[in-house]
XYZ file of C-alpha atoms in Angstrom:
686
model
C 45.919 -63.251 -337.623
C 44.910 -62.812 -333.990
C 47.548 -61.226 -331.805
C 48.695 -63.133 -328.763
C 47.311 -61.861 -325.453
C 49.699 -60.188 -323.034
C 51.165 -62.261 -320.222
C 49.849 -62.040 -316.673
C 53.421 -61.293 -315.630
C 53.650 -57.486 -315.912
C 57.443 -57.602 -315.744
C 57.485 -59.056 -319.243
C 55.848 -55.928 -320.677
C 57.953 -53.074 -322.038
C 59.155 -50.694 -319.347
C 57.211 -47.748 -320.774
C 53.925 -49.702 -320.387
C 54.695 -51.561 -317.209
C 53.517 -48.905 -314.718
C 50.223 -48.471 -316.549
C 49.616 -52.230 -316.366
C 50.438 -52.279 -312.644
C 47.918 -49.501 -312.001
C 45.223 -51.329 -313.943
C 45.865 -54.586 -312.071
C 45.612 -52.769 -308.734
C 42.056 -51.724 -309.655
C 41.026 -55.232 -310.778
C 39.648 -57.835 -308.365
C 42.002 -60.722 -308.845
C 40.722 -64.196 -308.112
C 42.924 -66.275 -305.822
C 44.873 -69.008 -307.536
C 43.396 -72.461 -307.196
C 45.316 -75.055 -305.267
C 47.011 -77.766 -307.218
C 45.856 -81.365 -306.927
C 48.964 -82.205 -304.929
C 48.163 -79.469 -302.412
C 44.557 -80.623 -302.161
C 45.602 -84.191 -301.394
C 47.729 -83.300 -298.383
C 46.342 -84.527 -295.017
C 46.046 -81.018 -293.614
C 44.173 -79.772 -296.681
C 41.743 -82.686 -296.539
C 40.933 -81.868 -292.911
C 40.293 -78.237 -293.914
C 37.955 -79.333 -296.705
C 35.995 -81.532 -294.296
C 35.598 -78.600 -291.872
C 34.581 -76.225 -294.693
C 31.852 -78.568 -295.922
C 30.563 -78.933 -292.369
C 30.056 -75.182 -292.104
C 28.277 -75.099 -295.466
C 25.766 -77.742 -294.319
C 27.307 -80.183 -296.803
C 29.180 -82.399 -294.419
C 31.400 -85.066 -295.913
C 31.387 -88.624 -294.682
C 34.666 -90.270 -293.756
C 34.363 -92.388 -296.903
C 33.542 -89.428 -299.164
C 36.778 -89.480 -301.190
C 36.253 -93.165 -301.967
C 32.588 -92.768 -302.878
C 32.877 -89.630 -304.993
C 35.032 -91.459 -307.558
C 32.561 -94.302 -307.981
C 29.102 -93.048 -306.991
C 26.629 -90.321 -307.828
C 26.525 -87.974 -304.820
C 23.434 -86.064 -303.668
C 22.969 -83.303 -301.086
C 20.406 -84.383 -298.491
C 19.789 -83.640 -294.821
C 22.990 -81.628 -294.419
C 25.282 -84.288 -295.882
C 26.723 -85.256 -299.248
C 25.387 -88.791 -299.556
C 25.612 -91.587 -302.084
C 22.667 -91.581 -304.462
C 23.460 -94.679 -306.487
C 26.396 -96.599 -307.865
C 27.787 -96.269 -311.368
C 28.933 -99.894 -311.394
C 25.798 -102.025 -311.123
C 22.054 -101.829 -310.837
C 20.143 -102.144 -307.581
C 17.782 -104.636 -309.220
C 20.484 -107.285 -308.897
C 21.120 -106.648 -305.207
C 19.151 -109.574 -303.727
C 21.379 -112.008 -305.647
C 24.604 -110.527 -304.285
C 26.501 -111.846 -301.298
C 26.528 -108.699 -299.198
C 26.091 -104.949 -299.572
C 27.476 -102.388 -297.080
C 26.162 -98.869 -296.702
C 27.747 -95.946 -294.876
C 25.153 -94.865 -292.287
C 27.375 -92.376 -290.450
C 24.715 -89.737 -291.135
C 22.385 -91.259 -288.544
C 21.795 -88.763 -285.774
C 23.071 -89.992 -282.411
C 22.040 -88.510 -279.068
C 23.326 -89.298 -275.609
C 21.248 -88.947 -272.470
C 23.967 -87.908 -270.073
C 25.811 -90.449 -267.992
C 25.518 -88.208 -264.921
C 21.736 -88.613 -264.624
C 19.778 -91.273 -262.789
C 18.469 -94.162 -264.849
C 14.922 -93.562 -263.634
C 15.049 -89.949 -264.833
C 16.327 -90.963 -268.277
C 13.599 -93.589 -268.573
C 10.946 -91.064 -267.539
C 12.140 -88.534 -270.141
C 12.115 -90.975 -273.059
C 8.885 -92.736 -272.061
C 7.062 -89.392 -271.914
C 7.512 -88.946 -275.693
C 7.584 -92.604 -276.806
C 4.875 -94.796 -278.295
C 3.344 -96.674 -275.313
C 2.837 -99.852 -277.374
C 6.620 -100.306 -277.635
C 8.651 -101.727 -274.793
C 10.028 -99.089 -272.435
C 13.704 -98.110 -272.574
C 13.833 -99.195 -268.943
C 12.896 -102.781 -269.773
C 14.898 -105.542 -268.126
C 16.235 -106.820 -271.435
C 17.758 -103.418 -272.283
C 19.165 -102.097 -268.991
C 22.304 -104.224 -269.040
C 23.320 -102.755 -272.414
C 23.409 -106.070 -274.234
C 20.517 -105.489 -276.650
C 19.166 -102.807 -278.955
C 15.582 -101.628 -278.583
C 13.226 -99.790 -280.928
C 10.576 -97.167 -280.337
C 8.622 -94.407 -282.055
C 8.723 -90.838 -280.751
C 5.664 -88.558 -280.598
C 5.119 -85.058 -279.348
C 4.438 -85.068 -275.618
C 0.787 -85.805 -274.917
C -0.175 -86.097 -278.598
C -0.199 -89.903 -279.016
C -1.464 -91.478 -281.271
C -0.979 -88.294 -283.332
C 2.101 -86.092 -283.492
C 4.542 -88.749 -284.743
C 8.163 -87.609 -285.127
C 10.370 -90.541 -286.161
C 11.242 -94.181 -285.401
C 14.378 -94.561 -283.277
C 16.639 -97.266 -281.895
C 18.441 -97.134 -278.571
C 20.772 -99.021 -276.265
C 22.353 -98.397 -272.893
C 26.104 -97.923 -273.013
C 27.848 -100.391 -270.737
C 31.019 -98.771 -269.396
C 32.687 -101.786 -267.861
C 30.593 -102.735 -264.845
C 27.864 -105.311 -265.217
C 24.487 -104.119 -263.953
C 22.309 -106.539 -262.055
C 18.838 -105.744 -263.365
C 17.060 -107.347 -260.426
C 19.092 -105.329 -257.896
C 19.521 -102.094 -259.864
C 19.573 -98.942 -257.739
C 17.013 -96.338 -258.794
C 19.591 -93.589 -258.244
C 22.285 -95.319 -260.310
C 23.661 -93.266 -263.190
C 23.340 -94.411 -266.776
C 24.033 -93.391 -270.362
C 21.531 -94.005 -273.170
C 22.345 -93.687 -276.861
C 19.451 -92.928 -279.239
C 19.812 -93.304 -283.011
C 17.472 -91.881 -285.645
C 17.425 -91.136 -289.358
C 19.272 -87.905 -290.299
C 16.118 -86.473 -291.894
C 14.552 -86.255 -288.413
C 17.675 -85.445 -286.394
C 16.791 -81.828 -285.570
C 13.192 -82.682 -284.588
C 14.280 -85.534 -282.310
C 16.979 -83.406 -280.671
C 14.507 -80.588 -279.977
C 11.899 -83.032 -278.675
C 14.312 -84.680 -276.228
C 15.626 -81.331 -275.021
C 12.102 -80.093 -274.274
C 11.214 -83.324 -272.475
C 14.362 -83.283 -270.333
C 13.901 -79.815 -268.873
C 13.950 -79.698 -265.050
C 14.784 -83.420 -264.852
C 18.565 -83.251 -264.590
C 19.086 -85.085 -267.884
C 21.452 -83.574 -270.452
C 20.966 -84.469 -274.116
C 24.141 -84.296 -276.206
C 24.482 -84.700 -279.960
C 27.226 -87.056 -281.114
C 27.001 -85.961 -284.728
C 30.169 -86.848 -286.689
C 31.742 -88.376 -283.581
C 31.013 -91.967 -284.651
C 30.910 -93.971 -287.876
C 28.262 -96.579 -288.554
C 28.253 -99.081 -291.412
C 25.336 -101.343 -292.283
C 26.148 -104.749 -293.756
C 23.137 -106.623 -295.086
C 22.934 -110.114 -296.471
C 23.743 -113.728 -295.552
C 27.428 -113.290 -296.385
C 27.924 -110.292 -294.086
C 28.852 -112.481 -291.114
C 31.607 -114.298 -293.012
C 32.987 -110.975 -294.276
C 33.243 -109.536 -290.773
C 34.855 -112.729 -289.513
C 37.573 -112.233 -292.107
C 38.039 -108.463 -291.659
C 37.760 -108.079 -287.865
C 40.670 -109.685 -286.032
C 40.108 -109.333 -282.250
C 43.022 -109.114 -279.852
C 42.357 -112.246 -277.805
C 44.924 -111.184 -275.191
C 42.935 -108.053 -274.306
C 41.299 -108.862 -270.970
C 38.467 -106.296 -270.984
C 36.625 -107.862 -273.942
C 37.767 -111.440 -273.482
C 34.273 -112.945 -273.232
C 33.032 -111.073 -276.302
C 36.092 -112.231 -278.255
C 35.427 -115.824 -277.315
C 31.794 -115.545 -278.404
C 32.858 -113.957 -281.698
C 35.286 -116.802 -282.313
C 32.566 -119.358 -281.555
C 30.237 -117.682 -284.077
C 32.824 -118.130 -286.840
C 31.173 -121.095 -288.642
C 27.766 -119.368 -288.694
C 26.398 -118.920 -292.207
C 24.002 -116.012 -291.660
C 23.379 -113.359 -288.957
C 19.664 -114.238 -289.085
C 20.401 -117.137 -286.695
C 21.720 -114.831 -283.960
C 19.333 -113.468 -281.292
C 17.922 -110.189 -282.639
C 19.450 -106.932 -281.475
C 22.417 -108.331 -279.529
C 25.573 -106.233 -279.128
C 29.193 -107.371 -279.167
C 32.049 -105.090 -278.118
C 35.360 -106.008 -279.753
C 38.868 -104.597 -279.626
C 40.228 -105.340 -283.073
C 43.722 -105.124 -284.471
C 44.531 -102.862 -287.392
C 43.156 -104.652 -290.518
C 45.848 -103.001 -292.650
C 48.378 -105.498 -291.329
C 46.551 -108.456 -292.886
C 45.335 -106.550 -295.949
C 44.039 -107.667 -298.411
C 41.549 -110.112 -296.869
C 41.082 -113.474 -298.563
C 37.541 -114.802 -298.526
C 37.036 -118.555 -298.630
C 34.149 -120.076 -300.615
C 31.372 -121.472 -298.483
C 31.886 -124.933 -299.866
C 35.455 -125.030 -298.526
C 34.544 -124.105 -294.930
C 34.509 -127.313 -292.886
C 32.732 -127.402 -289.510
C 33.559 -130.069 -286.964
C 31.048 -131.600 -284.585
C 32.687 -129.850 -281.620
C 32.313 -126.453 -283.327
C 28.665 -127.159 -284.074
C 27.964 -128.095 -280.454
C 29.703 -124.967 -279.169
C 27.818 -122.812 -281.671
C 24.420 -124.262 -280.737
C 25.162 -123.868 -277.039
C 26.104 -120.204 -277.485
C 23.022 -119.364 -279.552
C 20.656 -121.105 -277.130
C 22.313 -119.866 -273.923
C 23.270 -116.347 -274.987
C 24.833 -114.331 -272.105
C 22.296 -111.774 -270.846
C 24.351 -109.897 -268.237
C 25.660 -107.219 -270.611
C 29.279 -108.303 -270.271
C 29.560 -108.652 -274.059
C 28.893 -104.932 -274.646
C 31.491 -103.212 -272.434
C 32.974 -100.427 -274.573
C 35.110 -97.299 -274.350
C 33.369 -95.466 -277.193
C 31.466 -93.292 -274.724
C 34.741 -91.595 -273.718
C 35.668 -88.529 -275.764
C 39.384 -88.958 -275.104
C 39.320 -92.530 -276.385
C 37.595 -91.482 -279.595
C 40.120 -88.709 -280.274
C 42.951 -91.248 -280.412
C 41.622 -92.614 -283.697
C 41.138 -89.393 -285.661
C 44.433 -90.225 -287.362
C 45.760 -93.742 -287.469
C 49.343 -94.405 -286.442
C 51.463 -95.549 -288.206
C 50.458 -94.033 -291.533
C 49.692 -96.266 -294.490
C 52.922 -95.286 -296.243
C 55.077 -96.194 -293.243
C 53.244 -99.464 -292.812
C 53.764 -100.441 -296.449
C 57.475 -99.662 -296.294
C 57.931 -101.764 -293.192
C 55.995 -104.679 -294.633
C 58.021 -104.610 -297.837
C 61.313 -104.651 -295.924
C 60.570 -107.261 -293.298
C 58.347 -109.633 -295.261
C 61.392 -110.834 -297.187
C 63.300 -111.933 -294.102
C 60.546 -112.618 -291.578
C 57.518 -113.530 -293.683
C 54.064 -112.008 -293.616
C 52.952 -113.860 -290.482
C 56.006 -112.735 -288.530
C 55.449 -109.103 -289.505
C 51.829 -109.429 -288.373
C 52.866 -110.863 -284.998
C 55.545 -108.202 -284.520
C 53.113 -105.330 -285.022
C 50.474 -106.661 -282.616
C 52.145 -105.211 -279.521
C 52.837 -101.839 -281.188
C 49.544 -100.909 -282.846
C 46.429 -99.356 -281.341
C 43.439 -101.519 -280.572
C 40.362 -100.089 -282.284
C 37.144 -100.391 -280.211
C 34.111 -101.355 -282.291
C 30.532 -102.297 -281.519
C 28.757 -104.967 -283.554
C 24.968 -104.688 -283.498
C 22.841 -107.457 -284.978
C 20.200 -105.808 -287.159
C 16.876 -107.503 -287.750
C 13.756 -108.445 -285.879
C 11.596 -111.554 -285.763
C 8.663 -109.255 -286.588
C 10.272 -108.155 -289.867
C 7.978 -108.978 -292.763
C 9.708 -110.331 -295.854
C 8.357 -112.089 -298.889
C 9.638 -114.816 -301.147
C 12.167 -116.170 -298.643
C 14.027 -112.836 -298.440
C 14.530 -112.871 -294.666
C 18.299 -113.204 -295.025
C 18.414 -109.972 -297.017
C 16.851 -108.025 -294.134
C 19.194 -109.227 -291.396
C 22.790 -108.114 -291.050
C 25.399 -106.439 -288.852
C 25.958 -102.782 -287.976
C 29.526 -101.669 -287.192
C 29.980 -98.664 -284.885
C 33.508 -97.288 -284.544
C 35.194 -93.938 -283.801
C 35.130 -91.294 -286.490
C 38.334 -90.932 -288.503
C 39.121 -94.620 -288.849
C 36.398 -95.584 -291.324
C 38.312 -95.357 -294.595
C 41.678 -96.735 -293.459
C 40.578 -99.415 -291.043
C 37.299 -100.904 -292.203
C 35.891 -99.665 -295.504
C 38.684 -100.679 -297.859
C 38.862 -104.146 -296.350
C 35.088 -104.587 -296.733
C 35.266 -103.653 -300.407
C 38.173 -106.039 -301.075
C 36.181 -108.951 -299.661
C 33.694 -108.612 -302.522
C 30.975 -106.607 -300.765
C 29.121 -104.150 -303.016
C 28.725 -100.562 -301.800
C 25.235 -99.139 -302.330
C 23.469 -95.779 -302.038
C 20.140 -94.310 -301.018
C 18.272 -95.493 -304.093
C 19.614 -99.018 -303.672
C 18.710 -99.174 -299.979
C 15.135 -98.182 -300.752
C 14.964 -100.753 -303.512
C 16.162 -103.519 -301.190
C 13.546 -102.528 -298.599
C 10.892 -102.627 -301.329
C 11.950 -106.106 -302.455
C 11.868 -107.413 -298.883
C 8.508 -105.854 -298.027
C 9.868 -103.440 -295.411
C 9.152 -99.721 -294.999
C 11.985 -97.246 -295.635
C 12.427 -94.055 -293.631
C 11.430 -91.341 -294.543
C 9.958 -92.401 -297.896
C 7.204 -94.656 -296.516
C 6.528 -92.814 -293.223
C 3.841 -90.289 -294.163
C 3.153 -89.616 -290.478
C 6.563 -87.955 -289.952
C 7.477 -84.318 -290.731
C 10.577 -85.583 -292.560
C 8.331 -87.253 -295.134
C 6.495 -83.979 -295.756
C 9.732 -82.162 -296.587
C 10.926 -85.003 -298.793
C 7.578 -85.212 -300.604
C 7.723 -81.504 -301.380
C 11.255 -81.809 -302.765
C 10.203 -84.687 -305.002
C 7.068 -82.829 -306.169
C 9.109 -79.738 -307.058
C 11.571 -81.916 -308.969
C 8.758 -83.588 -310.930
C 7.199 -80.207 -311.705
C 10.510 -78.802 -312.960
C 10.974 -81.865 -315.140
C 7.421 -81.523 -316.501
C 7.598 -77.762 -317.100
C 10.868 -78.022 -319.066
C 9.154 -80.102 -321.726
C 7.445 -78.269 -324.580
C 3.676 -78.098 -324.280
C 3.241 -80.344 -327.283
C 5.514 -83.031 -325.797
C 4.453 -83.200 -322.166
C 1.522 -84.999 -320.569
C -1.471 -82.810 -319.869
C -1.996 -81.990 -316.209
C -5.209 -79.984 -315.711
C -4.611 -79.729 -311.949
C -1.306 -77.931 -312.500
C -2.893 -75.488 -314.964
C -5.519 -74.455 -312.407
C -3.038 -73.720 -309.608
C -1.443 -70.270 -309.299
C 2.145 -69.663 -310.336
C 4.574 -70.824 -307.672
C 2.142 -73.443 -306.365
C 1.913 -75.707 -309.417
C 4.255 -78.263 -307.802
C 1.363 -79.248 -305.528
C -0.272 -81.062 -308.443
C 2.605 -83.590 -308.390
C 2.477 -84.574 -304.706
C 0.569 -87.399 -303.026
C -2.163 -85.646 -301.015
C -2.980 -88.194 -298.300
C -4.791 -85.579 -296.205
C -7.354 -84.963 -298.963
C -8.007 -88.700 -299.093
C -8.679 -88.865 -295.352
C -11.021 -85.866 -295.252
C -12.591 -83.633 -297.929
C -10.497 -80.571 -298.638
C -12.304 -77.259 -298.010
C -12.902 -75.011 -300.989
C -9.840 -72.948 -301.816
C -7.389 -75.146 -299.892
C -4.431 -76.232 -302.006
C -3.033 -79.784 -302.059
C -0.335 -80.273 -299.464
C 2.080 -82.833 -298.029
C 1.186 -82.458 -294.358
C 1.622 -85.531 -292.094
C -1.297 -87.889 -291.547
C -2.152 -90.441 -288.870
C -0.629 -93.846 -289.654
C -0.959 -96.825 -287.328
C 2.532 -98.135 -286.545
C 4.090 -100.539 -284.107
C 3.979 -104.332 -284.263
C 1.245 -104.767 -281.661
C -1.030 -101.987 -282.910
C -0.732 -103.089 -286.539
C -1.392 -106.710 -285.545
C -4.514 -105.652 -283.622
C -5.832 -103.692 -286.619
C -5.004 -106.528 -289.041
C -6.688 -109.217 -286.928
C -9.773 -107.093 -286.342
C -10.139 -106.309 -290.053
C -9.799 -109.946 -291.079
C -12.338 -110.891 -288.395
C -14.912 -108.509 -289.914
C -15.036 -106.089 -286.955
C -16.426 -102.570 -287.198
C -14.359 -99.400 -286.954
C -15.431 -98.836 -283.328
C -14.350 -102.355 -282.410
C -10.948 -101.754 -284.002
C -10.516 -98.532 -282.004
C -11.290 -100.372 -278.761
C -8.815 -103.118 -279.727
C -6.057 -100.502 -280.170
C -6.827 -98.976 -276.765
C -6.695 -102.445 -275.190
C -3.229 -102.966 -276.700
C -1.964 -99.748 -275.097
C -3.402 -100.634 -271.706
C -1.990 -104.165 -271.872
C 1.546 -102.846 -272.446
C 1.349 -99.701 -270.283
C -1.457 -99.993 -267.706
C -0.805 -96.445 -266.467
C -0.843 -94.838 -269.913
C -3.599 -92.271 -270.416
C -5.116 -92.844 -273.883
C -8.769 -91.748 -273.707
C -9.405 -92.206 -277.446
C -7.804 -93.789 -280.481
C -9.518 -92.212 -283.543
C -9.187 -94.268 -286.710
C -11.662 -92.494 -288.995
C -8.799 -90.621 -290.709
C -6.061 -93.166 -289.979
C -3.996 -95.144 -292.493
C -2.092 -98.419 -292.418
C 0.941 -99.370 -294.499
C 0.169 -101.997 -297.135
C 2.053 -104.060 -299.657
C 0.314 -104.612 -302.986
C 1.168 -107.511 -305.320
C -0.435 -107.561 -308.742
C -2.492 -110.641 -309.627
C -2.435 -109.900 -313.337
C -0.419 -107.715 -315.638
C 0.522 -104.181 -314.789
C 3.214 -102.424 -312.849
C 2.020 -99.801 -310.370
C 3.977 -96.575 -310.307
C 4.413 -93.832 -307.734
C 1.264 -91.902 -306.770
C -1.018 -94.623 -308.116
C -4.525 -94.974 -306.703
C -5.970 -97.934 -304.783
C -9.701 -98.646 -305.121
C -12.053 -101.042 -303.420
C -13.404 -103.544 -305.926
C -17.135 -103.483 -306.616
C -19.148 -106.725 -307.112
C -19.093 -106.215 -310.897
C -15.298 -105.774 -310.868
C -14.872 -108.877 -308.740
C -17.022 -110.961 -311.105
C -15.167 -109.737 -314.198
C -11.657 -110.317 -312.864
C -12.550 -113.661 -311.278
C -13.705 -114.935 -314.651
C -10.668 -113.531 -316.431
C -8.174 -114.913 -313.893
C -9.897 -118.322 -313.948
C -9.603 -118.475 -317.753
C -5.964 -117.440 -317.602
C -5.146 -120.023 -314.938
C -6.879 -122.720 -316.972
C -4.696 -121.858 -319.948
C -1.550 -121.912 -317.796
C -2.427 -125.364 -316.480
C -3.189 -126.638 -319.968
C -0.105 -125.681 -321.983
C 2.815 -123.429 -321.011
C 4.375 -123.544 -324.487
C 1.597 -121.472 -326.070
C 1.252 -117.737 -325.430
C -1.647 -116.658 -323.194
C -4.796 -115.489 -324.980
C -5.080 -111.784 -325.431
C -7.976 -109.703 -324.160
C -10.996 -109.872 -326.408
C -12.003 -106.460 -327.645
C -15.242 -106.511 -325.666
C -13.360 -107.477 -322.483
C -10.897 -104.635 -322.950
C -13.735 -102.210 -323.533
C -15.358 -103.368 -320.288
C -12.468 -102.081 -318.169
C -10.788 -99.456 -320.339
C -11.217 -95.941 -318.947
C -13.668 -97.268 -316.361
C -12.410 -95.391 -313.309
C -14.289 -96.274 -310.093
C -16.052 -93.435 -308.270
C -14.200 -91.444 -305.628
C -16.053 -93.095 -302.735
C -14.273 -96.363 -303.642
C -10.812 -94.755 -303.374
C -9.128 -96.135 -300.251
C -5.401 -95.443 -300.639
C -2.396 -94.201 -302.607
C 0.784 -95.886 -303.814
C 4.008 -94.494 -302.369
C 6.555 -96.549 -304.304
C 5.879 -99.121 -306.995
C 7.591 -101.080 -309.717
C 8.467 -104.562 -310.865
C 9.508 -106.811 -307.970
C 12.275 -109.298 -308.708
C 11.306 -111.364 -305.659
C 7.638 -111.613 -306.634
C 8.162 -111.834 -310.378
C 5.398 -109.301 -311.026
C 4.387 -105.746 -310.252
C 4.298 -104.695 -306.604
C 3.966 -101.525 -304.556
C 4.105 -100.093 -301.049
C 1.484 -97.563 -300.055
C -1.033 -96.345 -297.507
C -4.684 -97.370 -297.243
C -7.363 -95.941 -294.955
C -8.528 -98.173 -292.127
C -12.170 -97.285 -292.707
C -11.784 -98.239 -296.370
C -10.592 -101.734 -295.431
C -13.463 -102.494 -293.037
C -15.388 -105.475 -294.366
C -12.588 -106.513 -296.734
C -11.739 -110.203 -296.325
C -8.256 -111.652 -296.113
C -8.538 -113.242 -299.571
C -10.291 -110.291 -301.220
C -8.347 -108.106 -303.589
C -8.327 -104.431 -304.480
C -7.897 -102.523 -307.734
C -4.807 -100.459 -308.489
C -4.517 -97.829 -311.204
C -1.285 -96.122 -312.143
C -1.063 -92.346 -312.202
C -1.279 -92.363 -316.024
C -2.924 -95.778 -316.572
C -6.320 -96.383 -318.166
C -7.133 -99.772 -316.589
C -7.624 -100.674 -312.930
C -5.990 -104.056 -312.308
C -6.469 -106.449 -309.375
C -3.862 -106.746 -306.627
C -3.479 -108.687 -303.402
C -3.297 -106.426 -300.345
C -1.262 -107.227 -297.234
C -1.022 -105.019 -294.148
C 2.591 -104.545 -293.004
C 4.303 -102.603 -290.240
């Protein structure tokens, strides 16, 4: 029988052995006792944990404690982020009413409010894509709209891409007359970018602002930003956000928000508009009660007021006056007052005698007003397929850090909105035909780092399998030890130009044509049958039309790519790292005959199963890989599209490989492990 181990309390040992035990314990390295769960849940301890994770480059979001109980968390870009939800699949997202996502990780930079507007505009324009509208455009200077741009290294355009960004001027309470704006007037510009490119953007702006009197400040973890996507997002915010209509500073914005109440989708609102609201604490009216759409009645007077507001939207920036730029104002909301416990006790006592409405009215004069910014997200240039435009548009909520969990997030969840993660956001972008940063931006350094991480993960997964169970990969066997992960990455650079002997596959950035006007010029020229030189001249003409003073001597497209969406015309589901080929005349003749026979069967009788491939037809395409000179692109992300009802993919194709390809012509797509190249419809997207 095993003897019981001695207690850790040396005073329980016999006195003759006690001193010996004390001496032994003095030599041992005792581990500190772990805190109990009760100690960890105290407010002060939670603040310490947040600070500790920040130092370890694993910063927590304000909603971390809510997410970690329900989501799979991943460590990316210096944050602990939501990977995916345990509760439901992302495939069902387009059928849901609304899905919020915590985007507080987005890097925010402020061009200092003590610099002249002309200097700030000069700094940003020196590193921005000249085909985008300048940050000093008339529609942006009053602070009422959000703009978009793409940053490049200074003097490297069209190469040297860094990241896509959004921006808006912070209106501090005085309306700026754009036509009479003073060149020496001071301004404050906020720039937002994806967290994967935050350090590169910050360094780029700092280098560009030297000797110009412009200070660039990082607002990391100073603000919270939630993205609500879907047609129901507007109704949810109308129920959760209760503006204080007696607050004079945002009176016009509150009236506009009230007028927009009957609106069914944010897609009807002018793109990129900003509303500054001062809302009351949503905990007073918690939980929110959503009404079904069928029960919402709209009178003729409300419809007239709504149409008038949408057509004659105020453009003087008076709707965007906010106090979020002030550090002292933001510090007030690090901890909400009163606490949730005190608020619940008061509601339970007074609701019996006064009623819920009376308690709500009593607390209005005592609580803090929370300043928030509502930003309409979406663009008329957004490409979506299958009527999915409503699933691209939505609202962004910007509010001070520290109030996210208590004030907004819990109310959003109780309205029926579904929280999503990184994998779900990428899936939604794939279904809607939009590019996701950094996954689909091979021109950015952030994509190179992400591609290497994914390649190393795939290699580790492959190498853990026994040799008799894993798929053969001759490329990995030829590479030296420590570099075998390169066989699992998408080498776009080798597709653009032949790799010299001895050079290993890599994930370095490539030249990708981006921007609505540049992509439209390339698309129109390709469909018109123009040559590569004509397309290059068309791109230069676009730059000169937008920025006449821009110096762009050349626009090389020999090694350039464009983003494409591929939709399968037959069976097959393209997977990641698939290959796109240009169809030869023999391939076109074969698949035209096969598709015509299949369509004839579909028109004849839907009740009977489609005819299978004859053995000779299968043999005609099985293991018939086109030569390398027909390879024109690679698949970045592929799968079965619920919106299309068939296989689809997003990838990059070379511009020179698409020259001479008609609008109705198709290409061939082969999966990374597939044996048949199947036809697909190609569409150039932004």
